[in-house]
Each structure stands twice: as structure tokens, then as C-alpha cells.
XYZ file of C-alpha atoms in Angstrom:
313
model
C 9.536 21.808 47.763
C 12.872 23.217 46.651
C 12.801 25.425 43.212
C 13.986 22.577 41.372
C 11.088 20.046 42.459
C 8.774 23.020 41.741
C 9.922 23.336 38.364
C 10.006 19.310 37.566
C 6.289 19.255 38.719
C 5.351 21.799 36.246
C 6.643 19.400 33.332
C 10.023 21.186 32.120
C 12.571 19.148 31.391
C 15.091 17.956 33.857
C 18.162 18.992 31.998
C 16.941 22.492 31.670
C 15.815 22.979 34.867
C 19.365 21.944 36.316
C 20.809 24.662 34.243
C 18.031 27.101 35.123
C 18.549 26.653 38.716
C 22.228 26.841 38.122
C 21.976 30.398 36.743
C 20.933 31.507 40.101
C 18.138 34.336 40.478
C 15.892 31.573 42.530
C 12.652 30.617 41.121
C 11.872 33.740 39.298
C 15.492 33.705 37.573
C 15.030 30.146 36.578
C 11.422 30.412 35.299
C 12.363 33.499 33.143
C 15.448 31.762 31.940
C 13.536 28.577 30.768
C 10.799 30.595 28.981
C 13.649 32.497 27.191
C 15.412 29.473 26.067
C 12.288 27.039 25.632
C 12.764 26.979 21.957
C 16.411 26.606 21.705
C 18.091 23.152 21.319
C 19.137 21.476 24.223
C 22.820 20.721 22.835
C 23.277 24.469 21.987
C 22.148 25.351 25.589
C 24.535 22.888 27.479
C 27.443 23.983 25.110
C 26.651 27.320 26.320
C 26.082 26.213 29.748
C 29.211 24.511 30.304
C 31.490 27.594 28.892
C 29.620 29.754 31.277
C 28.066 31.953 28.812
C 24.405 33.415 28.830
C 21.995 33.036 26.002
C 21.912 37.083 25.541
C 23.771 39.174 27.392
C 22.825 42.446 29.239
C 25.440 45.387 29.225
C 24.446 47.035 32.841
C 26.249 49.982 33.914
C 27.943 49.940 37.059
C 26.479 51.948 40.115
C 28.210 55.325 41.365
C 28.362 53.679 44.584
C 27.029 51.280 47.028
C 26.754 47.706 46.287
C 24.618 46.642 43.402
C 21.410 44.995 44.633
C 19.473 45.092 41.294
C 19.569 45.313 37.714
C 17.033 48.410 36.257
C 15.904 49.015 32.897
C 16.614 52.435 32.189
C 13.857 52.419 29.030
C 11.124 51.466 31.242
C 12.456 51.897 34.908
C 11.530 48.135 35.776
C 13.756 46.390 38.306
C 15.083 42.924 38.031
C 16.762 40.553 41.030
C 19.369 39.140 39.107
C 20.726 39.152 35.308
C 18.642 36.271 34.340
C 15.445 38.301 34.688
C 16.760 41.149 32.962
C 17.680 39.022 30.111
C 14.200 37.487 29.744
C 12.910 40.987 29.709
C 15.289 42.187 27.272
C 14.169 39.333 24.795
C 10.688 40.236 25.411
C 10.713 43.601 25.544
C 13.651 44.613 23.085
C 15.083 46.689 25.294
C 18.852 47.192 25.833
C 19.586 50.150 28.246
C 20.160 48.486 31.610
C 21.765 49.630 34.778
C 22.903 48.356 38.293
C 20.980 49.637 41.185
C 21.511 49.733 45.263
C 17.844 49.397 45.477
C 16.833 46.029 46.522
C 13.684 44.190 45.407
C 11.529 42.321 48.098
C 11.325 38.539 47.658
C 8.138 37.284 46.040
C 5.600 36.410 49.216
C 4.195 32.850 49.314
C 1.040 33.905 47.349
C 2.828 35.628 44.876
C 4.950 32.573 44.594
C 2.155 30.272 44.346
C 0.370 32.376 41.630
C 3.488 32.467 39.720
C 3.640 28.633 39.691
C 0.085 28.388 38.786
C 0.344 30.693 36.134
C 3.307 29.015 34.667
C 1.719 25.641 35.313
C -1.267 26.824 33.183
C 1.249 28.214 30.240
C 2.968 24.704 30.443
C -0.129 22.604 30.012
C -1.379 24.971 27.207
C 1.757 24.039 25.496
C 1.351 20.594 26.147
C -1.920 20.700 24.593
C -1.023 22.664 21.552
C 2.123 20.349 21.134
C -0.492 17.124 21.573
C -2.922 18.622 18.911
C -0.121 18.814 16.597
C 1.142 15.107 17.372
C -2.460 14.131 16.476
C -2.721 16.089 13.279
C 0.741 14.503 12.255
C -0.326 10.980 13.406
C -3.506 11.411 11.202
C -1.501 12.585 8.211
C 1.029 9.776 8.604
C -1.888 7.290 8.760
C -3.710 8.589 5.523
C -0.124 8.375 3.955
C -0.049 4.649 5.284
C -3.383 3.792 3.915
C -3.201 5.361 0.569
C 0.170 3.492 0.091
C -1.491 0.300 1.398
C -4.059 0.499 -0.935
C -1.913 1.287 -3.965
C 0.313 -1.738 -3.202
C -3.013 -4.036 -2.964
C -4.330 -2.542 -6.074
C -0.851 -3.465 -7.717
C -0.926 -6.852 -6.037
C -4.254 -7.435 -7.438
C -3.558 -6.303 -11.018
C -0.315 -8.410 -11.145
C -2.298 -11.546 -9.782
C -4.866 -11.178 -12.881
C -1.985 -10.877 -15.044
C -0.226 -14.051 -13.622
C -3.719 -15.977 -13.933
C -4.264 -14.916 -17.664
C -0.653 -16.175 -18.315
C -1.558 -18.965 -16.508
C -4.389 -19.748 -18.493
C -2.696 -18.958 -21.787
C 0.208 -21.418 -20.826
C -2.467 -24.362 -20.194
C -4.439 -23.638 -23.204
C -1.235 -23.492 -25.402
C -0.039 -26.838 -23.578
C -3.285 -28.299 -24.063
C -3.635 -27.451 -27.738
C -0.064 -29.092 -28.413
C -0.683 -32.166 -26.471
C -3.696 -32.554 -28.969
C -1.518 -31.772 -31.705
C 1.037 -34.245 -30.703
C -1.599 -36.757 -30.263
C -3.098 -36.213 -33.655
C 0.377 -36.614 -34.951
C 0.902 -40.028 -33.369
C -2.351 -41.413 -34.357
C -1.680 -40.285 -38.069
C 1.712 -42.174 -37.880
C 0.148 -45.165 -36.294
C -2.326 -45.332 -39.199
C 0.214 -44.719 -41.595
C 2.623 -47.635 -40.518
C -0.479 -50.128 -39.927
C -1.457 -49.445 -43.535
C 1.764 -49.963 -44.506
C 2.540 -53.061 -43.169
C -0.997 -54.389 -44.548
C 0.015 -53.153 -47.948
C 3.450 -55.026 -47.511
C 1.878 -58.331 -46.467
C -0.749 -58.212 -49.725
C 2.380 -57.538 -51.672
C 4.128 -60.436 -50.304
C 1.106 -62.543 -50.496
C 0.580 -61.727 -53.969
C 4.115 -62.479 -55.064
C 3.989 -65.752 -53.544
C 0.356 -66.657 -55.407
C 2.213 -65.358 -58.668
C -0.518 -62.748 -58.855
C -0.166 -58.713 -59.564
C 0.421 -56.590 -56.122
C -3.081 -54.674 -55.529
C -3.036 -51.265 -56.123
C -3.322 -48.917 -53.155
C -5.920 -46.983 -52.942
C -5.543 -43.042 -53.806
C -7.564 -41.712 -50.315
C -9.554 -43.182 -47.774
C -11.071 -40.017 -46.954
C -14.753 -39.558 -47.683
C -15.610 -36.728 -49.646
C -17.651 -33.874 -48.542
C -21.524 -34.345 -49.013
C -23.157 -32.701 -51.771
C -25.829 -30.390 -51.544
C -28.536 -33.155 -52.970
C -27.142 -35.476 -50.614
C -28.005 -36.334 -46.550
C -26.189 -33.957 -44.311
C -25.111 -35.083 -40.890
C -24.370 -32.768 -37.744
C -20.284 -32.390 -36.764
C -19.367 -34.033 -33.607
C -18.304 -31.693 -31.033
C -14.688 -32.262 -31.407
C -15.043 -31.051 -34.632
C -15.778 -27.725 -33.596
C -13.306 -24.863 -33.207
C -15.591 -22.398 -31.864
C -18.296 -21.897 -29.941
C -21.158 -19.463 -29.542
C -22.187 -18.521 -25.816
C -25.226 -16.875 -24.912
C -24.402 -14.621 -21.733
C -27.228 -13.304 -19.294
C -25.642 -10.614 -17.661
C -27.309 -8.182 -15.011
C -27.061 -5.501 -17.703
C -28.870 -7.645 -20.374
C -27.848 -10.719 -22.727
C -24.985 -10.681 -24.950
C -23.644 -12.984 -27.431
C -19.882 -13.886 -27.809
C -17.795 -16.487 -29.902
C -15.019 -17.979 -28.505
C -12.205 -20.469 -29.851
C -13.156 -23.914 -27.663
C -9.903 -23.830 -26.154
C -10.928 -20.698 -24.381
C -10.763 -21.283 -20.542
C -13.834 -19.990 -18.673
C -11.166 -17.617 -16.475
C -10.549 -15.910 -20.018
C -14.293 -15.673 -20.803
C -14.933 -14.001 -17.190
C -12.121 -11.613 -17.762
C -13.264 -10.158 -21.010
C -16.640 -9.687 -19.278
C -15.000 -8.249 -16.142
C -12.876 -5.665 -18.465
C -16.288 -4.609 -20.404
C -18.578 -4.106 -17.315
C -16.113 -3.270 -14.695
C -17.837 -6.031 -12.402
C -16.099 -9.062 -11.233
C -17.378 -12.717 -12.241
C -17.653 -15.348 -9.587
C -19.538 -18.019 -11.350
C -21.331 -19.033 -14.799
C -24.684 -21.249 -14.030
C -25.941 -23.773 -16.815
C -29.643 -24.204 -16.733
C -29.973 -27.420 -18.687
C -28.194 -29.570 -17.872
C -28.360 -27.647 -14.369
C -24.832 -26.883 -13.530
C -22.768 -24.001 -11.705
C -19.105 -23.189 -13.169
C -17.722 -21.924 -9.995
C -14.042 -20.531 -9.844
C -12.680 -23.932 -9.299
C -13.862 -24.478 -13.217
C -12.155 -21.342 -14.439
C -8.707 -23.277 -15.610
C -10.889 -25.343 -17.872
C -11.576 -24.811 -21.534
C -14.934 -24.490 -22.825
C -14.216 -27.840 -25.032
C -13.605 -29.855 -21.641
C -16.720 -28.316 -20.198
C -18.704 -29.648 -22.830
C -20.181 -25.984 -23.987
C -19.445 -26.659 -27.723
C -20.854 -25.905 -29.899
C -23.033 -23.450 -28.003
C -24.312 -22.968 -24.508
C -26.562 -20.317 -22.635
C -24.840 -19.329 -19.409
C -25.936 -17.092 -16.459
C -23.375 -14.611 -15.383
C -23.078 -13.823 -11.641
């Protein structure tokens, strides 16, 4: 395999490998360049490569004579085949004194090259493992943020839904009350018109017969019963409030509500006090279960007036 193929097999980026091999210096020089520049942005390396500039320069003194065959670090006497290897050494060690040398460095043997490749593959795998762990941790954090955001959104939607249900129940209660009042006004108007027509007919009859017109009664409303007279119970329609005995898991409570209160409003009041959602109400006599489909009805329409005993579930 070529140096290019070996580096690609190790997991290095193709574009970085092309630049590393293009720098010269064989496999060792390419590996040194890749390690030196592994944390630099790709765009920055491309610009530098196209301009023919090295990422860091090594100022090597010229030889006194002969052809330069290597570069030597005068700080530690280590020799390098090419400038890429010397640059890598300068980056890692901080040494700055380099000179050209006529000493040739023997090429890596097959075993040395294999060992070098194996070592770099191990380092590349370690880097990938670290990056994988970081990616997993970041993914976990993002998932926790997403779940928290989803829960907050759901809680907001649930609160908004409850507010809308209360608003709708209040609207229905108000509309029902207005409808009752309108019907009462109509009945009163009809009764007044009927009485007016009766009185008119009697006056006309009295005039034809030549007698005095009848005097209309002052009021047809019966007087309230005295303490000595008999008393009668009021009809359910005459009550404006109802008293409920509510059997809850925490104990029994007595509450009074206007007769136009919806069962949903009763459930909401109990939920606010106990912190638990109310799913249904059960009446033992007559036996009846009021599920959520009845929550929009008023206590009056459900015949829970003037009092009732309900089991809360």
C-alpha cells in the first residue's frame, strides 16, 4: 500500500492526507505533519498549503560543505530526514536551534514502519473513542434539554386547557342563566298581556250591561306563610344554592355551591384543594355515576338540588 492509502486506512481525513503527503518526507514526515496540525482548521491549512507555507518554520543553518542529507536539532542532537519531521519536533519540544547535516538517516525498515503505523492507528482509535464519548455526552445533554422543554410545553398546554375549560364552563353557566332570565321575562310579559286582555274584556262587558267596571285585584301573589300556619317545602327550582356532602379519600367535606355551578367547576375546586385530579362523581341513591361527559352540566340540571351526597374518584 502507498503512504496515502496507509494514512487513509488509519482514519485520517482525505484532504489532510493529500496535504501531508504533498509536503514530502515520506510516511514519517506525513505522520509528523498530521499530528502537528491535527487541531488546526482545515480551511486554514488549505490556504497555507496553497501559498506554499509551512504551519511553523524551522530555520536550519546551512552546512559547511557537501550536500545536506538531514536536519539536526542542536539542542538535543536528534536528526530528521526532512523539514516536516523537524517542524514536528520543534512543536513538541520547543527547541529552536536546527542545522543542516550531511549525515544520512537510514530509511525505516518494514518492521519499524509497521510498528509506527500500528502506534499511530492506536492513537487515532483513542482520539476517536474520546470524541465518541464526548459526542455521547453532548447527545445526552441535548436529550435532557429536549425532554425538559417538552415537559414544560406540555404543562403549559395542560394549564391552558384547564383555563379554557373553566372559561367555557363559566360561559355556558352565564348563557344558561341569561336564557332562564329571558324566559322568565317572556312568561311575565305573556301573563301581564293576558291579564290586561281579561280586564279589558270585563270592562267592555260591564259598559254594555250598564254596570260599574270591576276593580282589578291589587296583587295575585300569595302572602308568605306565618309561623302559626302550615309550611310547605319549596320545589327544587326555587333554590339558588345546593349543599353537597363529598366523600373524598382524605375524608368527608361539606360544600355549598350555586345551583348553576357546573360539575367541572366543582371538580376544579376540589383538585385545587387536594392536588389530585377528579375523574368522576358517584351518587348512591339513586345510583348514578357522573363521568367527565357530565362535567359541562350544572348541579341543577343533574338534579343535585337542594342537597346531595357524592363519592369523589
